[in-house]
Coordinates of C-alpha atoms in Angstrom, one line a residue:
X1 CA 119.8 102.1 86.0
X2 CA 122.6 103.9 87.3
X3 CA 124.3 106.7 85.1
X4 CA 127.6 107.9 84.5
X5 CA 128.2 111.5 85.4
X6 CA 130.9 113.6 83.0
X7 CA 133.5 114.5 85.5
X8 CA 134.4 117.8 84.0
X9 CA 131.6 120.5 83.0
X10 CA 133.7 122.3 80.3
X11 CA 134.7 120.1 77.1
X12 CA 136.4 121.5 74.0
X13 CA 134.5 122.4 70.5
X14 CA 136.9 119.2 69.5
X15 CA 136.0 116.8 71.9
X16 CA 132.2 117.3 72.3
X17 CA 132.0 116.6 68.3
X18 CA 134.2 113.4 68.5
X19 CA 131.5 111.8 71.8
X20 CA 129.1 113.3 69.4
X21 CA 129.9 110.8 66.4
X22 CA 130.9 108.0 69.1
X23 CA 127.7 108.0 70.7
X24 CA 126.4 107.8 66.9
X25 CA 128.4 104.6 66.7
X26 CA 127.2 103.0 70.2
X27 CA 124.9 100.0 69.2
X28 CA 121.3 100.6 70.1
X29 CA 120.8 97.7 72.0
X30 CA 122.9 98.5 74.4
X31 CA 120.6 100.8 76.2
X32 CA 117.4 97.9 76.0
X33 CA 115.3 98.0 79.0
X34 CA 112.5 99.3 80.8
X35 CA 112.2 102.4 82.4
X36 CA 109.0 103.7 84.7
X37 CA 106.2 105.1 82.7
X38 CA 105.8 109.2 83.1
X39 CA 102.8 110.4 84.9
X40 CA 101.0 111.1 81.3
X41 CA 101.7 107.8 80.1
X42 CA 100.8 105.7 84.3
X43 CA 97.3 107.7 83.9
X44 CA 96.9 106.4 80.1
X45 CA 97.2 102.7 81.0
X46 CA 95.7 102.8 83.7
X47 CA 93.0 103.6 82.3
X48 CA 93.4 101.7 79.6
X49 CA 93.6 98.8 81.9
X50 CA 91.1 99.2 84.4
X51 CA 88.1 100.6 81.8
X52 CA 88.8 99.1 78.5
X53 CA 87.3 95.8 76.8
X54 CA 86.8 92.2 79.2
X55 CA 90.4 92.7 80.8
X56 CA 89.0 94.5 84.8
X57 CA 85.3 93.5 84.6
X58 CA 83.0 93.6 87.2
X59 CA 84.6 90.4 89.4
X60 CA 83.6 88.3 92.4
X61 CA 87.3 88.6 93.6
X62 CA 86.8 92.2 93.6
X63 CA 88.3 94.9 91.6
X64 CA 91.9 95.1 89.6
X65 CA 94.8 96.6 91.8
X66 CA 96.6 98.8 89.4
X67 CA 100.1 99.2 91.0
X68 CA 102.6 100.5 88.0
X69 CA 103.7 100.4 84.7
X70 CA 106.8 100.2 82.3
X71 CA 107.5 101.0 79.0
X72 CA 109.9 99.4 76.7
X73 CA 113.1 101.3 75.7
X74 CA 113.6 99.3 72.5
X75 CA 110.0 100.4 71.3
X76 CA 108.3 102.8 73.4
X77 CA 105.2 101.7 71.5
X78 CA 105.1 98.8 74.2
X79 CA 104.1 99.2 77.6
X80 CA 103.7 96.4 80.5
X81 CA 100.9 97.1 83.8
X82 CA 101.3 95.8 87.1
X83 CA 97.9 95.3 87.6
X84 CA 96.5 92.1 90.3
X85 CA 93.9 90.3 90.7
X86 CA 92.7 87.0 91.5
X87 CA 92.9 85.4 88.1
X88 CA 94.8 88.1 86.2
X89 CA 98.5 89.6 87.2
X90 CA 99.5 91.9 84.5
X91 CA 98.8 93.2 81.0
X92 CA 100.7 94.2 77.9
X93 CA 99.7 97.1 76.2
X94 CA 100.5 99.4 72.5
X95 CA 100.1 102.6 71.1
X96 CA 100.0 104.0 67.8
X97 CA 103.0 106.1 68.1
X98 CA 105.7 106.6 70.7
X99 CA 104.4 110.3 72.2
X100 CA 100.8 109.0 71.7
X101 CA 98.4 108.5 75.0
X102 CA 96.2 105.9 73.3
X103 CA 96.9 102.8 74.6
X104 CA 95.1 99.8 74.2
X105 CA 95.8 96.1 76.2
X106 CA 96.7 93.6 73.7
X107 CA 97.3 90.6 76.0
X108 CA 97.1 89.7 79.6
X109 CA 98.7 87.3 82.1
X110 CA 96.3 85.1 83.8
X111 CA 96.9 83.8 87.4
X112 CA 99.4 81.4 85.8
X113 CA 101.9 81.6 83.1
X114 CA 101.0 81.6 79.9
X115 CA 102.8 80.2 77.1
X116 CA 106.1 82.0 75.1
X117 CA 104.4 81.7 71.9
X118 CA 101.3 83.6 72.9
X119 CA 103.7 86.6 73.9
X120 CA 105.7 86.1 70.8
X121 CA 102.7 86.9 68.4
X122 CA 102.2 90.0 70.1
X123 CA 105.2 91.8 70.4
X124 CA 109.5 91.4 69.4
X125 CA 111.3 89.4 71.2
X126 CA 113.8 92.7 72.1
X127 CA 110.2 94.5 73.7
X128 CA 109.6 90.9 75.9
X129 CA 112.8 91.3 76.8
X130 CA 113.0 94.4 78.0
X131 CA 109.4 94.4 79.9
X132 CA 110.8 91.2 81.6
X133 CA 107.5 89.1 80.2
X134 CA 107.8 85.8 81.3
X135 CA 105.9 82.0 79.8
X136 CA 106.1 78.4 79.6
X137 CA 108.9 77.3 76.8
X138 CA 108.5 73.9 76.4
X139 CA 106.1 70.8 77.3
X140 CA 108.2 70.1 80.7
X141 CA 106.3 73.4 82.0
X142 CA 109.9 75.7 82.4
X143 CA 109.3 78.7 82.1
X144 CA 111.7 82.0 81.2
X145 CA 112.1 85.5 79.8
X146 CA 110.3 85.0 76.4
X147 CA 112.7 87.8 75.0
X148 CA 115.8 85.8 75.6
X149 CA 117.1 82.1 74.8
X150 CA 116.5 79.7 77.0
X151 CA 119.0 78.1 79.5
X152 CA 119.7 74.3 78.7
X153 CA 117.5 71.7 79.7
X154 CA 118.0 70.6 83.2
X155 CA 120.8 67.6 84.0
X156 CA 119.2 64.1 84.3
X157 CA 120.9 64.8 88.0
X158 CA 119.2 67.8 88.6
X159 CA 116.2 66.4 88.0
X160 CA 116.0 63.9 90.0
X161 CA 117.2 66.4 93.1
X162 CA 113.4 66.9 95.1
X163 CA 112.9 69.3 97.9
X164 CA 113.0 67.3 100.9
X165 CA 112.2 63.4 100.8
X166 CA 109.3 61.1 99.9
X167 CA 108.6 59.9 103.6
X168 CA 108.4 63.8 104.6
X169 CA 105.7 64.0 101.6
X170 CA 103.9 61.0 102.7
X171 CA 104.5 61.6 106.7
X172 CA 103.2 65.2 106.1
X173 CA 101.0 66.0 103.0
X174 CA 100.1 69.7 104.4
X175 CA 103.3 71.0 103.8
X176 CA 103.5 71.8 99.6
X177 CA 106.1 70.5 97.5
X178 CA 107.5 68.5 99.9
X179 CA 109.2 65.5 97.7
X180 CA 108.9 67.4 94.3
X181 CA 111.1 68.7 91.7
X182 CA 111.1 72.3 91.0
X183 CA 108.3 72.9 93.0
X184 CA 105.4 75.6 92.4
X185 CA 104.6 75.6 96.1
X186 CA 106.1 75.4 99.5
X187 CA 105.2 75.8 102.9
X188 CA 102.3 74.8 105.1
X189 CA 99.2 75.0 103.0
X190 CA 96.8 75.3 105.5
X191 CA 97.5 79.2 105.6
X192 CA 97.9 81.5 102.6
X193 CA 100.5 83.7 104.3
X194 CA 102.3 80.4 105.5
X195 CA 103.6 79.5 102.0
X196 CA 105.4 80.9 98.9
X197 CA 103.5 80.2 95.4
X198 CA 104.3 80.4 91.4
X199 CA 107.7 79.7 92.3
X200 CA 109.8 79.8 89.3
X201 CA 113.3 78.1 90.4
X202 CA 117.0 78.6 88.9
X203 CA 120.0 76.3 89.2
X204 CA 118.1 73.2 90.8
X205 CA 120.3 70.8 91.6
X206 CA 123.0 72.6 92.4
X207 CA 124.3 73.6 96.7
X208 CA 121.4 76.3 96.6
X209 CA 118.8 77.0 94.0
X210 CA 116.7 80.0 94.4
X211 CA 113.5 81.1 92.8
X212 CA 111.0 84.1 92.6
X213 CA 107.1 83.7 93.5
X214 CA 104.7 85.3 95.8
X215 CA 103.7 85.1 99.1
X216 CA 100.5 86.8 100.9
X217 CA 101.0 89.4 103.6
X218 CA 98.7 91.4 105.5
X219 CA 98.8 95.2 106.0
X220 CA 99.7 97.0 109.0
X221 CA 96.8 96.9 111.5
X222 CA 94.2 94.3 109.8
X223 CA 94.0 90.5 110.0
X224 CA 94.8 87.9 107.8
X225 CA 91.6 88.3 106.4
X226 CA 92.8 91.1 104.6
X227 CA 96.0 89.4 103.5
X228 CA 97.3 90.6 99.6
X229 CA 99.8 88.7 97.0
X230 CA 103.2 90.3 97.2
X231 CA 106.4 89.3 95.4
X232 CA 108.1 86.4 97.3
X233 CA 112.0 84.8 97.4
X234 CA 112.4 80.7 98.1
X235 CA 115.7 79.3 98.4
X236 CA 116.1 75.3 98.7
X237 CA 119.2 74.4 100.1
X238 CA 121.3 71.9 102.8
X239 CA 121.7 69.4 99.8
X240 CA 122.5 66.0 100.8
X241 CA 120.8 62.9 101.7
X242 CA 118.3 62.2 104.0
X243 CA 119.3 58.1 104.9
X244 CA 123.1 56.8 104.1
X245 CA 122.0 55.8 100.5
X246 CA 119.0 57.5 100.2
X247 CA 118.7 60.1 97.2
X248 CA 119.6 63.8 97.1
X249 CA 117.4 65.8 98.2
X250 CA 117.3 69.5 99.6
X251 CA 116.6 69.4 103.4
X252 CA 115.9 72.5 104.0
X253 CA 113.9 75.7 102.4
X254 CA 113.7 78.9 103.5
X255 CA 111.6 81.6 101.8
X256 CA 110.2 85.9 102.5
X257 CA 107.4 88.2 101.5
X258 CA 107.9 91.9 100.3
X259 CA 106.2 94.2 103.0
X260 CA 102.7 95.1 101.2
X261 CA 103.0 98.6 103.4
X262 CA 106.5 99.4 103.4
X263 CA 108.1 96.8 100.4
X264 CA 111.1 96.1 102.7
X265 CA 111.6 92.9 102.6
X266 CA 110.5 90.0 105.7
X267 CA 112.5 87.9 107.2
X268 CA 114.0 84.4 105.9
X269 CA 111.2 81.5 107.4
X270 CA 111.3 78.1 107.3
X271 CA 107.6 77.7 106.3
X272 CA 108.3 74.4 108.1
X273 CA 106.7 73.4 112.2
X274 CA 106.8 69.5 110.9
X275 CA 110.3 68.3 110.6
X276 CA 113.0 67.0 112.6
X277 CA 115.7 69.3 113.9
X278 CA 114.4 71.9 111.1
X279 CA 114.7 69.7 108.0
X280 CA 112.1 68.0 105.5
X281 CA 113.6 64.3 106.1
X282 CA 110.9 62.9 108.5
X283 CA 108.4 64.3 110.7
X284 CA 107.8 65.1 114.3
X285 CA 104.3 65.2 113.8
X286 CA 102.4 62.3 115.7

């Protein structure tokens, strides 16, 4: 987070006392957040993660790829790890104390999301908050920041609004998520790198919604064999109809992958070689 610099290096006896009792008065949750782990504290859950109990056993998918960690500001007791693998994408971790180095993982995302509730046992709702800990809220499978209140329910409207139309779907069932609300994949499926996955969408049913996910890319120099997940953006957008009085639907999606080597991020694609003119109305496909 950015900070504010004084502008003047020399303050009276009078003034630094009075910031002295403001800051006293500032509310503490003003400063909730996250803030990189030190190099002490990176080494400590790491190997926390990676060595301790069932959470980076021996694997078929190979072993855990420890990429950083957090810590919570509200309760620096609470720590979150970056840590991927096919199956599992992160772990939440405690110590006895703030200063102490003993950390131990006391719960751990799965390849999906897991439910709100499960985090909510495990930590406050200010540490979820502030580690950015995401779950499923309700039956209708929404998820959001398990730390904060949840938007509204989605209009009837909205939910009827599907990413490109039914005849696409039917006309061209390789392409994911064609003719669906909200959803959790898009692109051709045929190719991990060719589609963006665990999409989680805002303001659907509006001109443009845009959602978070992940994408695979491959490093510099090496096939698509040796293609990794990496954060992904998706945004859904032309909204209008595809027929005179057929329904609203988003014709167009566009999504991009975080460099694994660099973590620039790609250029926008289509994820889409099956439409007409570009859009996911009908299909040139014959």
């Amino acid at each position: 987070m950015p900070r504010l610099a004084l502008r003047n290096s020399i303050l009276a006896p009078s003034a630094i006392a009075l910031a002295s009792c403001l800051t006293g008065l500032l509310p503490a949750s003003a400063a909730s957040a996250d803030r990189p782990a030190t190099k002490a504290e990176t080494a400590a859950i790491k190997h926390a993660v990676l060595t301790g109990g069932e959470t980076c056993r021996p694997h078929p998918a190979g072993p855990c790829d420890f990429r950083h960690a957090r810590v919570s500001t509200h309760d620096a007791r609470f720590a979150w790890a970056d840590v991927v693998r096919e199956g599992f994408s992160g772990a939440l971790l405690k110590r006895p104390t703030a200063r102490s180095l003993r950390f131990r993982v006391i719960g751990t995302q799965g390849g999906g999301i897991g439910e709100c509730s499960y985090w909510r046992a495990l930590a406050p709702a200010a540490v979820l908050r502030d580690l950015d800990v995401v779950g499923v809220i309700d039956d209708s499978g929404r998820a959001h920041n398990c730390g904060k209140s949840p938007n509204p329910p989605a209009s009837p409207a909205a939910s009827r609004v599907t990413l490109g139309s039914k005849r696409f779907a039917s006309e061209v069932p390789q392409y994911q998520g064609a003719g669906r609300v909200r959803p959790k994949v898009i692109g051709d499926g045929n190719t991990c790198e060719g589609q963006a996955s665990q999409l989680k969408w805002k303001h659907w049913g509006s001109t443009r919604a845009t959602a978070t996910g992940s994408m695979c890319d491959s490093p510099q120099g090496c096939t698509s064999a040796c293609a990794q997940q990496s954060s992904a953006q998706a945004v859904a957008y032309d909204l209008g109809r595809c027929t005179a009085h057929g329904p609203r639907v988003y014709r167009r999606a566009k999504a991009r992958v975080r460099d694994v080597d660099t973590g620039e991020w790609s250029r926008w694609s289509s994820l889409n070689t099956f439409g007409a003119s570009g859009r996911l109305c009908r299909s040139t496909v014959k």
